[in-house]
Amino acid sequence: MNFNLKEAMEILERTPKTLEAMLSGLTSDWLHSNEGEGTWNASEVVDHLIECEKTNWIPRMESILNDQERKHFPPFDRFSHLNGQESKTIEQALQEFASLREHNVTKLKKRITCDQLLDLTGIHPEFGEVKMRELLSTWVVHDLTHINQIVRVMAKRYQTDVGPWKAYLSILQK
Amino acid sequence: MNFNLKEAMEILERTPKTLEAMLSGLTSDWLHSNEGEGTWNASEVVDHLIECEKTNWIPRMESILNDQERKHFPPFDRFSHLNGQESKTIEQALQEFASLREHNVTKLKKRITCDQLLDLTGIHPEFGEVKMRELLSTWVVHDLTHINQIVRVMAKRYQTDVGPWKAYLSILQK
């Protein structure tokens, strides 16, 4: 086991800056390319991250910290960002994500005041009992997963363009 | 085919900033974790990118632009960054990469002045004849591949910590 709160926050704090450096100002072709029908483009991934900041990590953390007997997680729809979005630029979306994340990391710091709290549990709708440390580790890995996805989706725009080098570029085979 | 020089440069110019946002100031445990023996950690990936700026992309571009009859690429050892490195901090490495990249993108802009040059060819030691547009597309995808790798390697530190969520996090299965 490697999780500790300080190191986890290092990643959580960096994700908005990483995405900003990577995506802000890019042409639409990079931002709206996807891996085929039913897959997400870079811009949709940012919308999904925004949705998670609003309805997933912190509400679930609060549910675990809650003193009630049954700590069922509040509902979360991982596709909700695809429905009824108002149109916004990537810069606006990145700014919204950065601001929500900053607020949430502050809340995390304020609420998780000792390691004992990491052993508290909540009820995941599918997995059943899960620990606080598992939820917070997943938050970190979820960030990294979606950075990984954005980068892979963008790389695939040049799937054919790279010619014979494709054999050496495993990202294009995923 | 999707390659065009302007869009390719958008990615090439962003990579140093992306890596800086992602890695600068991280604790050693994030920077030096790898995927097992013989695999690279985040810090080694940055060293590899530095090496490519020095001995791969621009020398190969120049070799293609060169007027000589046989345009064999100059030698490139993709493991050379693992041997005899002087010790430097991640911030120093990121700074070195950013500075080499800036210099190389300037050179790229200066040398590739029209689309006709994208059809010129050189001789790759393994693939034989390759086009300028394939080399430059590969430069872009190579950046994205290694960002993808760094993110995957870091995510794997929490392979066990995420508990049952592992089933949903495909990055941990790669």
Tab-separated table of C-alpha atoms in Angstrom:
chain	number	residue	atom	x	y	z
A	1	MET	CA	0.000	0.000	0.000
A	2	ASN	CA	1.361	3.419	-0.971
A	3	PHE	CA	-1.443	5.878	-0.279
A	4	ASN	CA	-0.831	8.864	1.910
A	5	LEU	CA	-2.904	12.030	1.922
A	6	LYS	CA	-0.084	14.502	1.340
A	7	GLU	CA	1.178	12.716	-1.765
A	8	ALA	CA	-2.335	12.123	-3.075
A	9	MET	CA	-3.029	15.850	-2.833
A	10	GLU	CA	0.130	16.555	-4.860
A	11	ILE	CA	-1.549	14.854	-7.830
A	12	LEU	CA	-5.042	16.241	-7.194
A	13	GLU	CA	-3.675	19.788	-7.057
A	14	ARG	CA	-1.670	19.389	-10.259
A	15	THR	CA	-4.369	17.942	-12.540
A	16	PRO	CA	-6.054	21.262	-13.435
A	17	LYS	CA	-2.677	22.816	-14.283
A	18	THR	CA	-1.680	19.802	-16.341
A	19	LEU	CA	-4.907	19.908	-18.353
A	20	GLU	CA	-4.632	23.655	-18.787
A	21	ALA	CA	-1.071	23.332	-20.147
A	22	MET	CA	-2.134	20.506	-22.435
A	23	LEU	CA	-5.459	21.741	-23.815
A	24	SER	CA	-5.884	25.495	-23.486
A	25	GLY	CA	-5.753	27.195	-26.878
A	26	LEU	CA	-5.698	23.968	-28.912
A	27	THR	CA	-7.538	23.952	-32.235
A	28	SER	CA	-10.940	22.333	-32.342
A	29	ASP	CA	-9.644	19.322	-34.313
A	30	TRP	CA	-7.509	18.207	-31.385
A	31	LEU	CA	-10.250	18.871	-28.838
A	32	HIS	CA	-13.107	17.203	-30.707
A	33	SER	CA	-11.446	14.141	-32.176
A	34	ASN	CA	-12.547	10.850	-30.572
A	35	GLU	CA	-11.947	7.098	-30.907
A	36	GLY	CA	-15.195	6.359	-32.742
A	37	GLU	CA	-18.910	6.339	-31.978
A	38	GLY	CA	-19.771	6.339	-28.303
A	39	THR	CA	-16.275	7.422	-27.208
A	40	TRP	CA	-15.324	10.726	-25.594
A	41	ASN	CA	-13.223	13.524	-27.012
A	42	ALA	CA	-10.821	15.598	-24.871
A	43	SER	CA	-13.419	18.253	-24.249
A	44	GLU	CA	-16.003	15.702	-23.042
A	45	VAL	CA	-13.445	14.190	-20.673
A	46	VAL	CA	-12.986	17.613	-19.038
A	47	ASP	CA	-16.789	17.883	-18.697
A	48	HIS	CA	-16.819	14.470	-17.005
A	49	LEU	CA	-14.097	15.587	-14.556
A	50	ILE	CA	-16.189	18.671	-13.719
A	51	GLU	CA	-19.214	16.471	-13.045
A	52	CYS	CA	-17.176	14.231	-10.724
A	53	GLU	CA	-16.008	17.258	-8.731
A	54	LYS	CA	-19.631	18.244	-8.242
A	55	THR	CA	-21.322	14.934	-7.519
A	56	ASN	CA	-18.821	12.168	-6.845
A	57	TRP	CA	-15.683	12.529	-4.694
A	58	ILE	CA	-16.632	15.041	-2.033
A	59	PRO	CA	-20.264	13.906	-1.633
A	60	ARG	CA	-18.960	10.341	-1.185
A	61	MET	CA	-16.306	11.487	1.284
A	62	GLU	CA	-18.993	13.309	3.258
A	63	SER	CA	-21.206	10.238	3.141
A	64	ILE	CA	-18.408	8.178	4.740
A	65	LEU	CA	-17.734	10.818	7.385
A	66	ASN	CA	-21.417	11.022	8.120
A	67	ASP	CA	-22.440	9.549	11.437
A	68	GLN	CA	-25.559	7.773	10.266
A	69	GLU	CA	-25.901	4.013	10.486
A	70	ARG	CA	-26.112	3.263	6.737
A	71	LYS	CA	-23.669	5.251	4.653
A	72	HIS	CA	-24.928	4.641	1.117
A	73	PHE	CA	-23.206	6.825	-1.467
A	74	PRO	CA	-25.380	9.474	-3.111
A	75	PRO	CA	-26.208	8.627	-6.753
A	76	PHE	CA	-23.675	9.437	-9.465
A	77	ASP	CA	-24.230	9.201	-13.228
A	78	ARG	CA	-20.952	8.997	-15.081
A	79	PHE	CA	-22.583	9.885	-18.383
A	80	SER	CA	-24.531	12.925	-17.199
A	81	HIS	CA	-22.023	15.357	-18.707
A	82	LEU	CA	-23.111	14.193	-22.169
A	83	ASN	CA	-26.689	15.433	-21.700
A	84	GLY	CA	-27.895	18.973	-21.962
A	85	GLN	CA	-24.561	20.714	-21.599
A	86	GLU	CA	-24.603	24.403	-22.224
A	87	SER	CA	-21.933	25.230	-24.753
A	88	LYS	CA	-18.714	26.578	-23.275
A	89	THR	CA	-15.163	26.984	-24.530
A	90	ILE	CA	-12.411	24.639	-23.369
A	91	GLU	CA	-10.866	27.551	-21.454
A	92	GLN	CA	-14.133	28.092	-19.566
A	93	ALA	CA	-14.403	24.373	-18.804
A	94	LEU	CA	-10.791	24.207	-17.599
A	95	GLN	CA	-11.375	27.242	-15.403
A	96	GLU	CA	-14.512	25.693	-13.917
A	97	PHE	CA	-12.669	22.446	-13.215
A	98	ALA	CA	-9.723	24.282	-11.612
A	99	SER	CA	-11.985	26.273	-9.358
A	100	LEU	CA	-14.064	23.248	-8.263
A	101	ARG	CA	-10.900	21.234	-7.641
A	102	GLU	CA	-9.300	23.956	-5.552
A	103	HIS	CA	-12.438	24.183	-3.440
A	104	ASN	CA	-12.579	20.380	-3.064
A	105	VAL	CA	-8.926	19.940	-2.115
A	106	THR	CA	-9.388	22.602	0.554
A	107	LYS	CA	-12.401	20.672	1.853
A	108	LEU	CA	-10.434	17.413	1.773
A	109	LYS	CA	-7.606	18.957	3.809
A	110	LYS	CA	-10.072	20.364	6.321
A	111	ARG	CA	-12.106	17.179	6.764
A	112	ILE	CA	-9.445	14.437	6.732
A	113	THR	CA	-7.538	15.511	9.811
A	114	CYS	CA	-6.030	12.178	10.887
A	115	ASP	CA	-5.127	8.787	9.423
A	116	GLN	CA	-7.809	7.008	11.470
A	117	LEU	CA	-10.459	8.570	9.226
A	118	LEU	CA	-8.959	6.715	6.249
A	119	ASP	CA	-10.289	3.438	7.684
A	120	LEU	CA	-13.906	4.620	7.854
A	121	THR	CA	-16.255	2.949	5.398
A	122	GLY	CA	-19.231	3.752	3.165
A	123	ILE	CA	-21.524	1.678	0.959
A	124	HIS	CA	-20.821	1.695	-2.778
A	125	PRO	CA	-23.913	0.736	-4.849
A	126	GLU	CA	-22.002	-2.031	-6.621
A	127	PHE	CA	-18.987	-2.953	-4.470
A	128	GLY	CA	-20.648	-2.723	-1.052
A	129	GLU	CA	-18.377	-1.626	1.791
A	130	VAL	CA	-15.403	0.507	0.726
A	131	LYS	CA	-12.853	2.435	2.763
A	132	MET	CA	-12.099	6.151	2.729
A	133	ARG	CA	-8.498	5.419	1.666
A	134	GLU	CA	-9.810	3.440	-1.320
A	135	LEU	CA	-12.117	6.276	-2.360
A	136	LEU	CA	-9.314	8.843	-2.137
A	137	SER	CA	-6.806	6.613	-3.963
A	138	THR	CA	-9.405	6.152	-6.685
A	139	TRP	CA	-9.837	9.919	-7.003
A	140	VAL	CA	-6.106	10.192	-7.781
A	141	VAL	CA	-6.022	7.260	-10.205
A	142	HIS	CA	-9.209	8.546	-11.873
A	143	ASP	CA	-7.409	11.835	-12.645
A	144	LEU	CA	-4.457	9.957	-14.117
A	145	THR	CA	-6.765	7.639	-16.095
A	146	HIS	CA	-8.445	10.551	-17.794
A	147	ILE	CA	-5.206	12.403	-18.573
A	148	ASN	CA	-4.056	9.119	-20.079
A	149	GLN	CA	-7.281	8.876	-22.100
A	150	ILE	CA	-7.051	12.437	-23.461
A	151	VAL	CA	-3.488	11.868	-24.597
A	152	ARG	CA	-4.374	8.532	-26.246
A	153	VAL	CA	-7.393	10.005	-28.053
A	154	MET	CA	-5.298	12.865	-29.425
A	155	ALA	CA	-2.457	10.521	-30.496
A	156	LYS	CA	-4.881	8.467	-32.559
A	157	ARG	CA	-5.508	11.418	-34.895
A	158	TYR	CA	-2.084	10.570	-36.368
A	159	GLN	CA	-2.631	6.801	-36.485
A	160	THR	CA	-2.017	6.664	-40.239
A	161	ASP	CA	0.212	9.739	-40.516
A	162	VAL	CA	3.112	8.124	-38.622
A	163	GLY	CA	3.566	5.509	-41.377
A	164	PRO	CA	5.813	2.569	-40.409
A	165	TRP	CA	6.582	4.043	-36.964
A	166	LYS	CA	3.152	2.781	-35.885
A	167	ALA	CA	4.848	-0.507	-34.983
A	168	TYR	CA	6.838	1.259	-32.240
A	169	LEU	CA	4.003	3.403	-30.865
A	170	SER	CA	1.958	1.181	-28.587
A	171	ILE	CA	-0.406	4.048	-27.724
A	172	LEU	CA	-1.873	3.670	-31.230
A	173	GLN	CA	-2.754	0.030	-30.649
A	174	LYS	CA	-4.837	0.624	-27.503
B	1	MET	CA	-4.428	11.682	-42.977
B	2	ASN	CA	-4.660	14.492	-40.431
B	3	PHE	CA	-1.128	15.896	-40.143
B	4	ASN	CA	-0.522	19.580	-40.643
B	5	LEU	CA	2.480	21.478	-39.373
B	6	LYS	CA	0.627	24.190	-37.487
B	7	GLU	CA	-1.431	21.712	-35.461
B	8	ALA	CA	1.551	19.443	-34.865
B	9	MET	CA	3.473	22.381	-33.420
B	10	GLU	CA	0.580	23.092	-31.035
B	11	ILE	CA	1.325	19.765	-29.335
B	12	LEU	CA	5.129	20.022	-29.554
B	13	GLU	CA	5.044	23.456	-27.923
B	14	ARG	CA	2.755	22.322	-25.106
B	15	THR	CA	4.602	19.184	-23.986
B	16	PRO	CA	7.239	20.939	-21.811
B	17	LYS	CA	4.525	22.956	-20.064
B	18	THR	CA	2.388	19.863	-19.546
B	19	LEU	CA	5.287	17.941	-17.993
B	20	GLU	CA	6.246	20.912	-15.854
B	21	ALA	CA	2.688	21.219	-14.504
B	22	MET	CA	2.534	17.491	-13.877
B	23	LEU	CA	5.948	16.748	-12.377
B	24	SER	CA	7.635	19.842	-10.967
B	25	GLY	CA	7.805	19.725	-7.172
B	26	LEU	CA	6.496	16.153	-6.851
B	27	THR	CA	7.941	13.983	-4.085
B	28	SER	CA	10.573	11.459	-5.040
B	29	ASP	CA	8.185	8.513	-4.559
B	30	TRP	CA	6.044	9.668	-7.492
B	31	LEU	CA	9.065	10.466	-9.662
B	32	HIS	CA	11.015	7.274	-9.025
B	33	SER	CA	8.314	4.647	-8.994
B	34	ASN	CA	8.373	2.308	-12.016
B	35	GLU	CA	6.525	-0.722	-13.407
B	36	GLY	CA	9.165	-3.274	-12.391
B	37	GLU	CA	12.709	-4.181	-13.392
B	38	GLY	CA	13.833	-2.787	-16.726
B	39	THR	CA	11.017	-0.215	-16.888
B	40	TRP	CA	11.371	3.555	-16.715
B	41	ASN	CA	10.221	5.910	-13.997
B	42	ALA	CA	8.828	9.403	-14.731
B	43	SER	CA	12.218	11.014	-14.274
B	44	GLU	CA	13.875	8.609	-16.740
B	45	VAL	CA	11.173	9.316	-19.315
B	46	VAL	CA	12.036	13.031	-19.138
B	47	ASP	CA	15.733	12.140	-19.635
B	48	HIS	CA	14.743	10.106	-22.705
B	49	LEU	CA	12.784	13.061	-24.128
B	50	ILE	CA	15.848	15.283	-23.617
B	51	GLU	CA	18.009	12.763	-25.483
B	52	CYS	CA	15.537	12.682	-28.403
B	53	GLU	CA	15.624	16.482	-28.666
B	54	LYS	CA	19.394	16.302	-28.963
B	55	THR	CA	19.929	13.347	-31.265
B	56	ASN	CA	16.711	12.227	-32.931
B	57	TRP	CA	14.078	14.560	-34.387
B	58	ILE	CA	16.031	17.537	-35.670
B	59	PRO	CA	19.089	15.584	-36.861
B	60	ARG	CA	16.708	13.282	-38.790
B	61	MET	CA	14.812	16.250	-40.210
B	62	GLU	CA	18.116	17.765	-41.352
B	63	SER	CA	19.150	14.448	-42.854
B	64	ILE	CA	15.972	14.426	-44.969
B	65	LEU	CA	16.457	18.055	-46.038
B	66	ASN	CA	20.040	17.327	-46.897
B	67	ASP	CA	20.784	17.295	-50.602
B	68	GLN	CA	23.008	14.251	-50.643
B	69	GLU	CA	22.121	11.122	-52.570
B	70	ARG	CA	21.734	8.717	-49.631
B	71	LYS	CA	19.907	10.208	-46.689
B	72	HIS	CA	20.593	7.667	-43.950
B	73	PHE	CA	19.496	8.850	-40.518
B	74	PRO	CA	22.286	9.543	-38.040
B	75	PRO	CA	22.473	6.876	-35.284
B	76	PHE	CA	20.146	7.158	-32.295
B	77	ASP	CA	20.286	5.029	-29.124
B	78	ARG	CA	16.973	5.108	-27.303
B	79	PHE	CA	18.517	3.765	-24.098
B	80	SER	CA	21.468	6.158	-23.913
B	81	HIS	CA	19.789	8.306	-21.252
B	82	LEU	CA	20.127	5.384	-18.821
B	83	ASN	CA	23.941	5.424	-18.966
B	84	GLY	CA	26.259	7.796	-17.193
B	85	GLN	CA	23.734	10.537	-16.472
B	86	GLU	CA	24.950	13.256	-14.202
B	87	SER	CA	22.514	13.656	-11.352
B	88	LYS	CA	20.065	16.518	-11.765
B	89	THR	CA	16.758	17.481	-10.154
B	90	ILE	CA	13.482	17.009	-12.020
B	91	GLU	CA	13.173	20.794	-12.237
B	92	GLN	CA	16.588	21.017	-13.942
B	93	ALA	CA	15.656	18.221	-16.348
B	94	LEU	CA	12.308	19.853	-17.181
B	95	GLN	CA	14.066	23.162	-17.771
B	96	GLU	CA	16.614	21.526	-20.072
B	97	PHE	CA	13.853	19.796	-22.036
B	98	ALA	CA	11.835	23.026	-22.346
B	99	SER	CA	14.819	24.939	-23.616
B	100	LEU	CA	15.854	22.267	-26.162
B	101	ARG	CA	12.258	21.952	-27.352
B	102	GLU	CA	11.850	25.692	-27.821
B	103	HIS	CA	15.040	25.799	-29.851
B	104	ASN	CA	13.940	22.799	-31.949
B	105	VAL	CA	10.446	24.107	-32.674
B	106	THR	CA	12.001	27.366	-33.845
B	107	LYS	CA	14.287	25.371	-36.141
B	108	LEU	CA	11.338	23.308	-37.411
B	109	LYS	CA	9.381	26.466	-38.251
B	110	LYS	CA	12.372	27.944	-40.028
B	111	ARG	CA	13.246	24.853	-42.061
B	112	ILE	CA	9.818	23.481	-43.075
B	113	THR	CA	8.667	26.420	-45.133
B	114	CYS	CA	6.221	24.676	-47.498
B	115	ASP	CA	4.110	21.525	-47.697
B	116	GLN	CA	6.204	20.103	-50.538
B	117	LEU	CA	9.023	19.466	-48.072
B	118	LEU	CA	6.732	17.081	-46.168
B	119	ASP	CA	7.001	14.597	-49.049
B	120	LEU	CA	10.811	14.441	-48.975
B	121	THR	CA	12.240	11.134	-47.784
B	122	GLY	CA	15.114	9.780	-45.702
B	123	ILE	CA	16.382	6.296	-44.895
B	124	HIS	CA	15.411	4.830	-41.510
B	125	PRO	CA	17.820	2.057	-40.392
B	126	GLU	CA	14.958	-0.404	-39.934
B	127	PHE	CA	11.993	0.841	-42.009
B	128	GLY	CA	13.912	2.048	-45.062
B	129	GLU	CA	12.396	5.030	-46.867
B	130	VAL	CA	10.235	7.268	-44.687
B	131	LYS	CA	8.641	10.647	-45.374
B	132	MET	CA	9.190	13.940	-43.583
B	133	ARG	CA	5.471	14.055	-42.660
B	134	GLU	CA	5.785	10.605	-41.055
B	135	LEU	CA	8.820	11.694	-39.022
B	136	LEU	CA	7.078	14.846	-37.801
B	137	SER	CA	3.821	13.011	-37.008
B	138	THR	CA	5.868	10.503	-35.026
B	139	TRP	CA	7.520	13.304	-33.053
B	140	VAL	CA	4.038	14.425	-31.921
B	141	VAL	CA	2.778	10.927	-31.111
B	142	HIS	CA	6.057	10.151	-29.327
B	143	ASP	CA	5.406	13.103	-26.971
B	144	LEU	CA	1.878	11.869	-26.293
B	145	THR	CA	3.107	8.275	-25.801
B	146	HIS	CA	5.511	9.322	-23.099
B	147	ILE	CA	3.031	11.570	-21.284
B	148	ASN	CA	0.715	8.564	-21.377
B	149	GLN	CA	3.486	6.354	-19.973
B	150	ILE	CA	4.353	8.726	-17.106
B	151	VAL	CA	0.720	8.931	-16.063
B	152	ARG	CA	0.297	5.137	-16.217
B	153	VAL	CA	3.467	4.493	-14.206
B	154	MET	CA	2.340	6.923	-11.491
B	155	ALA	CA	-1.197	5.460	-11.380
B	156	LYS	CA	0.218	1.996	-10.720
B	157	ARG	CA	1.599	3.145	-7.350
B	158	TYR	CA	-2.022	2.913	-6.144
B	159	GLN	CA	-2.793	-0.418	-7.823
B	160	THR	CA	-3.741	-2.060	-4.523
B	161	ASP	CA	-4.824	1.074	-2.678
B	162	VAL	CA	-7.918	1.607	-4.839
B	163	GLY	CA	-9.461	-1.649	-3.581
B	164	PRO	CA	-12.487	-2.874	-5.590
B	165	TRP	CA	-12.400	0.185	-7.904
B	166	LYS	CA	-9.507	-1.515	-9.715
B	167	ALA	CA	-12.133	-3.229	-11.888
B	168	TYR	CA	-13.160	0.149	-13.328
B	169	LEU	CA	-9.674	1.603	-13.797
B	170	SER	CA	-8.301	0.139	-17.002
B	171	ILE	CA	-5.048	2.106	-16.637
B	172	LEU	CA	-4.103	-0.317	-13.842
B	173	GLN	CA	-4.442	-3.327	-16.109
B	174	LYS	CA	-2.025	-2.090	-18.788
